[in-house]
Amino acid sequence: MSYVTYLESALDGTHLPADRVQTLHNDRPLWVRYDLAAVGRAMTKEAVSRRPPTMWRYRELLPPADDHSIVSLGEGMTPLLPCARLGEQFGLRQVWVKDESQLPTGSFKSRGLAMAISMARQFGITRVAIPTAGNAGGAMAAYAARAGMEAFVFMPHDTPAINQYECHLAGAKTFLVDGLITDCGRLVREGKEALGWFDLSTLKEPYRIEGKKTMGLELAEQFEWRLPEVILYPTGGGTGLIGMCKAFDELAQLGWLADERRPRMVAVQSDGCAPIVRAFESGQRFAEPFAGAATVASGIRVPAAVGDFMILDAVRASGGCAVAVEEPRIREWMRLAARLEGIAVCPEAAACVGALERLSASGWIKPDERVVIFNTGAAQKYPEAMQVELPRIAKGERVDWRQLASG
Ligand SMILES: *Cc1c(COP(=O)(O)O)cnc(C)c1O
């Protein structure tokens, strides 16, 4: 059974029934609301701690009406890895990476799409479509295959090759579009009438946030309900950041958090695509579309987000900020994190390493504050960003071992 009570417009608070398919309300997203008093009676921290370590352990705070509609590939809790060497590099004593690359399909998009596809199945939907910067398409294709649904994916023509292949491999009808994710979004909107598919665009249905919310629930549990001071999050459409803040609000209402303090949320973007940072800096609640968006961190190449005001509200309410890092240095930060800690961070998370450098140098992050970086995907999905010319040993070549070791 589900504890969902109704859906609520994020912009004007209108209530809508949750027992049928809902999308946007006046072109803006919906929140899923729960009877938290009843959740609090049904679920205890102790009970949760004994359940299997997957995102479904917070069952009462999740929307599926019955377990049979859940579509899963085994979304395990992801490790919270202490990173002493990376922290030391920037004069910080308490830095962690929450490593979402270990989820099915190699990115945290699995959390959102597992939930969205589960809810689509609950409502009897059999054909789905998505515009994607890459990983969301891969995750949707996989979960749609798992649910036996027909899937259509539209991605920019220069999306990382692995994302193209993984969608095709999972049987999704996959198309490369001349343009950006916003152009892909237009195609999904236009094709809907002719083909009757359900549009799984970021925030255009209410349940992806609920999947991403489990990052915040998990993080709180891993920190023993005492939240860290700072969270650095690579921000594209913003579902993860919004979802985590929703998780913290719900946990506070349940009385599960050890104290009142909330993490300062940092929305990290590349200066090659920084609409949220621009809006933050100019004091706006809505962001202008970013012209000429270009970044190797394809997951955050989102020039316009429908949930812009939700991201900006959440960042401001938390006392956080929005930071754009230098695009040409992203590969350098990828290498730094992998070299110091052995964690293969994606370019998006590498941008967060850049933000860590900036915010520790400026004193915005203090040496003893507890800081978490989200590694939202696996570096291995981005061969284009990792290419390197390695030294070669010819057949029969006499190796100079000293030189080899020092090279
Ligand atoms: C989608 C994506 C992001 C951005 O996530 P949002 O929650 O949509 O802001 C960041 N990193 C990676 C690897 C992604 O695939």
Coordinates of C-alpha atoms in Angstrom, one line a residue, residues 110-376:
S110 CA 18.7 4.4 -12.3
R111 CA 17.1 5.6 -9.1
G112 CA 14.8 8.0 -10.9
L113 CA 14.0 5.8 -13.8
A114 CA 13.4 2.7 -11.7
M115 CA 10.7 4.7 -9.9
A116 CA 9.2 6.4 -13.0
I117 CA 9.0 3.1 -14.9
S118 CA 7.5 1.4 -11.8
M119 CA 4.8 4.0 -11.6
A120 CA 4.2 3.9 -15.4
R121 CA 3.7 0.2 -15.0
Q122 CA 1.3 0.8 -12.1
F123 CA -0.8 3.0 -14.4
G124 CA -0.8 0.5 -17.3
I125 CA 1.5 2.5 -19.6
T126 CA 3.2 0.4 -22.2
R127 CA 5.0 2.9 -24.4
V128 CA 7.5 5.5 -23.1
A129 CA 9.7 8.2 -24.6
I130 CA 12.5 10.4 -23.3
P131 CA 14.7 13.2 -24.4
T132 CA 18.1 12.7 -22.8
A133 CA 21.6 14.1 -22.4
G134 CA 22.7 10.4 -22.2
N135 CA 22.4 8.5 -18.9
A136 CA 18.7 9.0 -18.5
G137 CA 18.1 7.4 -21.9
G138 CA 20.3 4.4 -20.9
A139 CA 18.5 3.9 -17.7
M140 CA 15.1 4.3 -19.2
A141 CA 15.9 1.8 -21.9
A142 CA 17.1 -0.7 -19.4
Y143 CA 14.1 -0.4 -17.0
A144 CA 11.6 -0.3 -19.9
A145 CA 13.2 -3.5 -21.2
R146 CA 12.9 -5.0 -17.7
A147 CA 9.2 -4.0 -17.6
G148 CA 8.5 -5.2 -21.2
M149 CA 7.6 -1.7 -22.4
E150 CA 8.3 -0.1 -25.7
A151 CA 10.9 2.7 -25.5
F152 CA 11.9 5.7 -27.6
V153 CA 15.0 7.7 -26.9
F154 CA 16.0 11.0 -28.4
M155 CA 19.5 12.3 -27.8
P156 CA 21.8 15.0 -29.2
H157 CA 24.0 13.6 -32.0
D158 CA 27.2 14.2 -30.0
T159 CA 26.0 12.3 -26.9
P160 CA 28.8 10.0 -25.5
A161 CA 28.9 6.8 -27.7
I162 CA 28.3 4.4 -24.8
N163 CA 25.0 6.1 -24.1
Q164 CA 24.0 5.6 -27.7
Y165 CA 25.0 1.9 -27.6
E166 CA 23.4 1.1 -24.3
C167 CA 20.0 2.4 -25.4
H168 CA 20.2 0.5 -28.7
L169 CA 21.4 -2.6 -26.8
A170 CA 18.4 -2.6 -24.5
G171 CA 16.0 -2.4 -27.5
A172 CA 15.0 1.2 -27.3
K173 CA 14.3 2.9 -30.7
T174 CA 17.1 5.4 -30.4
F175 CA 17.5 8.6 -32.5
L176 CA 20.4 11.1 -32.7
V177 CA 19.1 14.7 -33.0
D178 CA 20.9 17.7 -34.5
G179 CA 20.6 20.0 -31.5
L180 CA 20.5 19.9 -27.7
I181 CA 18.4 18.1 -25.2
T182 CA 15.8 20.9 -25.5
D183 CA 15.4 20.0 -29.2
C184 CA 15.0 16.4 -28.2
G185 CA 12.3 17.4 -25.7
R186 CA 10.4 19.2 -28.5
L187 CA 10.4 16.0 -30.6
V188 CA 9.0 13.9 -27.7
R189 CA 6.3 16.5 -27.2
E190 CA 5.4 16.6 -30.9
G191 CA 5.4 12.8 -31.4
K192 CA 3.1 12.2 -28.4
E193 CA -0.1 12.8 -30.2
A194 CA 0.7 10.5 -33.2
L195 CA 2.3 7.6 -31.2
G196 CA 0.6 8.0 -27.8
W197 CA 3.8 7.5 -25.7
F198 CA 4.2 8.7 -22.2
D199 CA 6.7 11.5 -21.8
L200 CA 9.4 10.7 -19.2
S201 CA 11.2 14.0 -19.5
T202 CA 12.9 15.3 -16.3
L203 CA 10.2 16.5 -13.9
K204 CA 7.4 16.2 -16.5
E205 CA 6.0 13.3 -14.5
P206 CA 6.1 13.4 -10.6
Y207 CA 7.9 10.2 -9.7
R208 CA 11.5 10.5 -10.9
I209 CA 12.1 13.0 -8.0
E210 CA 10.9 10.3 -5.6
G211 CA 13.5 7.9 -6.9
K212 CA 16.3 10.5 -6.7
K213 CA 15.0 11.3 -3.2
T214 CA 16.4 8.0 -2.0
M215 CA 20.0 9.6 -2.4
G216 CA 19.1 12.0 0.4
L217 CA 17.4 9.3 2.6
E218 CA 20.5 7.0 2.2
L219 CA 22.9 9.8 2.9
A220 CA 21.1 10.7 6.1
E221 CA 21.1 7.1 7.2
Q222 CA 24.8 6.7 6.4
F223 CA 25.6 9.8 8.4
E224 CA 23.5 8.4 11.3
W225 CA 20.8 11.0 10.8
R226 CA 23.3 13.9 11.3
L227 CA 23.5 15.6 7.9
P228 CA 26.8 16.9 6.5
E229 CA 27.4 20.7 6.3
V230 CA 27.9 20.9 2.5
I231 CA 26.8 18.9 -0.5
L232 CA 28.3 19.4 -4.0
Y233 CA 25.9 18.3 -6.7
P234 CA 26.4 18.5 -10.5
T235 CA 23.2 20.1 -11.7
G236 CA 21.5 19.7 -15.0
G237 CA 17.7 19.2 -14.7
G238 CA 18.2 19.3 -11.0
T239 CA 16.1 16.3 -9.9
G240 CA 18.8 15.0 -7.6
L241 CA 19.3 18.2 -5.8
I242 CA 15.5 18.9 -5.5
G243 CA 14.9 15.2 -4.5
M244 CA 17.5 15.3 -1.7
C245 CA 16.1 18.5 -0.2
K246 CA 12.7 16.9 -0.3
A247 CA 14.1 13.9 1.5
F248 CA 15.6 16.1 4.2
D249 CA 12.3 17.9 4.7
E250 CA 10.4 14.6 5.0
L251 CA 12.9 13.2 7.5
A252 CA 12.7 16.4 9.5
Q253 CA 8.9 16.1 9.6
L254 CA 9.2 12.5 10.7
G255 CA 11.5 13.7 13.5
W256 CA 14.3 11.4 12.3
L257 CA 17.1 14.0 12.0
A258 CA 19.4 14.5 14.9
D259 CA 19.3 18.3 14.7
E260 CA 17.8 21.2 12.8
R261 CA 20.8 21.9 10.6
R262 CA 20.6 21.3 6.8
P263 CA 23.4 20.9 4.4
R264 CA 24.3 23.9 2.3
M265 CA 23.5 22.7 -1.2
V266 CA 25.9 23.7 -4.0
A267 CA 24.6 23.5 -7.5
V268 CA 27.7 22.9 -9.7
Q269 CA 27.8 23.6 -13.4
S270 CA 30.4 24.1 -16.1
D271 CA 31.0 27.6 -17.4
G272 CA 30.2 26.0 -20.8
C273 CA 26.5 25.6 -19.6
A274 CA 25.6 27.6 -16.5
P275 CA 22.0 28.8 -16.7
I276 CA 21.3 28.1 -13.0
V277 CA 24.5 29.8 -11.9
R278 CA 23.6 32.9 -13.9
A279 CA 20.1 33.0 -12.4
F280 CA 21.6 32.5 -8.9
E281 CA 24.1 35.3 -9.3
S282 CA 21.6 37.8 -10.7
G283 CA 19.0 37.0 -8.0
Q284 CA 16.4 35.5 -10.3
R285 CA 14.0 32.7 -9.5
F286 CA 13.7 31.5 -13.1
A287 CA 16.7 30.9 -15.4
E288 CA 17.2 32.2 -19.0
P289 CA 18.0 29.5 -21.5
F290 CA 21.8 29.3 -21.9
A291 CA 22.9 29.9 -25.5
G292 CA 25.6 27.7 -27.1
A293 CA 25.7 25.2 -24.3
A294 CA 28.8 23.1 -24.6
T295 CA 30.5 20.8 -22.0
V296 CA 32.2 17.4 -21.9
A297 CA 30.1 16.8 -18.8
S298 CA 27.1 15.8 -20.9
G299 CA 24.8 15.1 -18.0
I300 CA 24.8 18.7 -17.0
R301 CA 24.5 20.1 -20.6
V302 CA 21.0 21.3 -19.9
P303 CA 20.5 24.8 -21.3
A304 CA 16.9 25.2 -19.8
A305 CA 15.4 23.3 -16.9
V306 CA 11.6 23.2 -16.2
G307 CA 12.4 22.9 -12.5
D308 CA 14.8 25.9 -12.5
F309 CA 12.8 27.7 -9.7
M310 CA 12.7 24.5 -7.6
I311 CA 16.5 24.2 -7.9
L312 CA 17.1 27.9 -7.1
D313 CA 14.6 27.9 -4.2
A314 CA 16.2 24.8 -2.7
V315 CA 19.8 26.1 -3.0
R316 CA 18.8 29.5 -1.5
A317 CA 16.7 28.0 1.3
S318 CA 19.7 25.8 2.3
G319 CA 22.1 28.8 2.5
G320 CA 24.0 27.2 -0.4
C321 CA 25.3 28.7 -3.7
A322 CA 25.7 27.9 -7.4
V323 CA 29.1 27.7 -8.9
A324 CA 30.3 27.5 -12.5
V325 CA 33.8 25.9 -13.0
E326 CA 36.2 26.2 -15.9
E327 CA 35.3 23.8 -18.7
P328 CA 38.9 23.2 -19.9
R329 CA 39.9 21.9 -16.4
I330 CA 37.3 19.2 -16.1
R331 CA 39.6 16.4 -17.4
E332 CA 42.3 17.5 -14.9
W333 CA 39.9 17.2 -12.0
M334 CA 38.7 13.8 -13.2
R335 CA 42.3 12.6 -13.2
L336 CA 43.0 14.2 -9.8
A337 CA 40.1 12.4 -8.1
A338 CA 40.9 9.0 -9.8
R339 CA 44.6 9.3 -9.1
L340 CA 44.2 10.3 -5.4
E341 CA 41.4 8.1 -4.5
G342 CA 40.9 5.4 -7.1
I343 CA 37.4 6.5 -7.7
A344 CA 36.5 6.8 -11.4
V345 CA 34.5 10.0 -11.3
C346 CA 32.5 11.1 -14.3
P347 CA 33.1 14.6 -15.8
E348 CA 30.0 15.9 -14.0
A349 CA 31.5 14.9 -10.6
A350 CA 34.9 16.3 -11.7
A351 CA 33.2 19.6 -12.0
C352 CA 32.3 19.2 -8.3
V353 CA 36.0 18.6 -7.5
G354 CA 36.6 22.0 -9.2
A355 CA 33.9 23.6 -7.0
L356 CA 35.6 22.0 -4.0
E357 CA 38.9 23.7 -5.0
R358 CA 37.2 27.0 -5.5
L359 CA 35.1 27.0 -2.3
S360 CA 37.8 25.8 0.0
A361 CA 40.2 28.4 -1.4
S362 CA 37.7 31.2 -0.8
G363 CA 36.9 30.0 2.7
W364 CA 33.3 29.3 1.9
I365 CA 33.9 25.7 3.0
K366 CA 35.8 25.6 6.4
P367 CA 38.5 23.0 7.0
D368 CA 36.5 20.9 9.5
E369 CA 33.2 20.9 7.7
R370 CA 31.8 17.6 6.4
V371 CA 31.6 17.8 2.7
V372 CA 30.0 15.3 0.3
I373 CA 30.5 15.1 -3.5
F374 CA 28.2 13.1 -5.6
N375 CA 29.8 10.9 -8.2
T376 CA 26.7 10.7 -10.3

